[in-house]
Amino acid sequence: MKVVLLGSGNVATHLGKAMHQAGHKVLQVWSRTIQNALQLAKLLDASATDSISQLNNDADIYIVSVSDDAIASLVDQFRFPEKMLVHTSGTASLEVLEAASAQTGVFYPLQTFSKVKPVDFSKVPVAIEGSSKQVEEILLTLAASLTKKTVVFDSEKRKSLHVAAVFACNFSNHLYTIASEILKESGLDFDLIRPLIAETSDKVQYFFPHEVQTGPAVRRDQNVINKHLTFLNSKPELKELYESLSQNIINFHQKP
Amino acid sequence: MKVVLLGSGNVATHLGKAMHQAGHKVLQVWSRTIQNALQLAKLLDASATDSISQLNNDADIYIVSVSDDAIASLVDQFRFPEKMLVHTSGTASLEVLEAASAQTGVFYPLQTFSKVKPVDFSKVPVAIEGSSKQVEEILLTLAASLTKKTVVFDSEKRKSLHVAAVFACNFSNHLYTIASEILKESGLDFDLIRPLIAETSDKVQYFFPHEVQTGPAVRRDQNVINKHLTFLNSKPELKELYESLSQNIINFHQKP
């Protein structure tokens, strides 16, 4: 397919690369910042622009991959009534695109993308939504050219998938950051807990997480919990997080 | 070495197996519950007991691997002044063992162990502490027979390692549980986010977690955050967690 990519962030970058590698033609990259547009366009043999009025008219599909806050105001600036227009958000509605096109859709790749690290896109689940069966079919075909895992979800299912992803990925990663800060303060190397992090995620590839929960909270080891809370006395924000997460574990695992 | 293992939980099981495989002789397994002692003893070609007065006197080392709450009262029931006595806790002090032996130590394997899943012990960091240089040396030799990663830590460093591990592992795993519950309620399969969980932990094997943080909070995408909070309206505990973790991410990443 011929594609115009609006955005140059993590998702746009990895999606653009995957489409380029799969033989799709990315004609143009738009970004608010021309340097970012140029940088991504170079990787994709595409042209670059920071001007909405200069958007290429020849594409089959226009993919908006910017933060949710920015979608509406961006889409408000152009009209491609005959072209397919999709966004890549886990949470934004289909309706946010309606004013600009009659063929709208969602193409939500469920993965954590950082520019610094390559991703095997063939293992990334992509959730599709289309304003019509026809749009849905085209998006499914596009998705199937990039990955083995495609699903068709309505906006509510997609949103619950996104919320789950925020807990499982974004929040987990921040807990790694907290751990690395605690280690740093004690002069310890983050390398010490890298194997632990790897094993924690590896376990749930085969089991459900509630089956393999470990640690003081699930053991109700109040002795350890109290010592850890004392240890965190000088860090009230972390102490509060420790308390609420421990309580949440205790509550969940005492369910009958 | 000749070993008596006091405990039959996740740590005792994996440590016992690793020692057995490395050629150490586990003479006996004690557990409060004889069935558990028998089950683990069978794996280790050891005898089993639930009676402290029946503890085998011939071991070189007595390893106490029970929850922190239980260590003191257990250790209070025997005296092996000439034998080495260690516990495997991340948080309990060395002193808790003092009444029972003059040669005390800590042998803390930093990993999440579940009986259902094998672990490659050679990759598990083990933190050592000894009441004397001599004890430390012996424990280091024992550790080195099981793993490539050994460190000598005092109790404070070990505790900070344990607190970091609770955040990075126990709490992360509970976030996976929360994600799986959210998916389940929407009729979605946990398989959908397994690749995301794998990638999240894989990233921090090469980068520091703050370098690869993604998601609405670090992007300050208040639009998405608000929609997710509304989505969680019927689950006040999760809504509160979502809010405090998001705020914590925002605060951390706005640091200069």
XYZ file of N, CA, C and O in Angstrom, chain B residues 2 43 54 61 63 78 130 133 139 188-189 221 237 250:
56
model
N 27.829 -31.215 53.530
C 26.669 -31.923 54.073
C 25.697 -30.901 54.663
O 26.096 -30.060 55.476
N 12.999 -35.583 46.394
C 13.733 -35.008 45.253
C 15.239 -34.958 45.510
O 16.034 -34.911 44.581
N 14.688 -34.118 66.239
C 15.238 -35.181 65.392
C 16.230 -34.664 64.360
O 16.624 -35.401 63.464
N 26.455 -27.650 57.498
C 25.732 -26.379 57.440
C 24.231 -26.627 57.572
O 23.696 -27.589 57.009
N 20.696 -24.780 56.913
C 20.150 -23.668 56.136
C 18.682 -23.470 56.489
O 17.854 -24.357 56.230
N 16.703 -24.935 68.774
C 17.865 -25.830 68.702
C 19.152 -25.058 68.951
O 19.180 -23.828 68.897
N 28.621 -13.074 56.444
C 29.100 -14.052 57.415
C 29.488 -13.379 58.719
O 29.927 -12.235 58.720
N 35.169 -13.760 58.750
C 35.785 -13.928 57.437
C 35.746 -15.391 57.000
O 35.504 -15.710 55.838
N 30.935 -19.765 52.737
C 29.674 -19.507 52.029
C 29.928 -19.092 50.589
O 29.180 -19.460 49.684
N -11.087 -10.848 27.142
C -9.869 -10.914 26.323
C -8.856 -11.867 26.955
O -8.835 -12.078 28.165
N -8.024 -12.408 26.085
C -7.073 -13.428 26.505
C -5.768 -12.800 27.005
O -5.255 -11.845 26.409
N 0.185 12.579 28.451
C -1.001 12.541 27.604
C -2.230 12.484 28.524
O -2.808 11.427 28.774
N -9.814 0.855 43.962
C -8.445 0.492 44.343
C -7.495 0.608 43.156
O -6.377 1.115 43.272
N 5.301 10.883 36.258
C 5.400 12.293 35.866
C 6.435 13.012 36.724
O 7.319 13.705 36.212
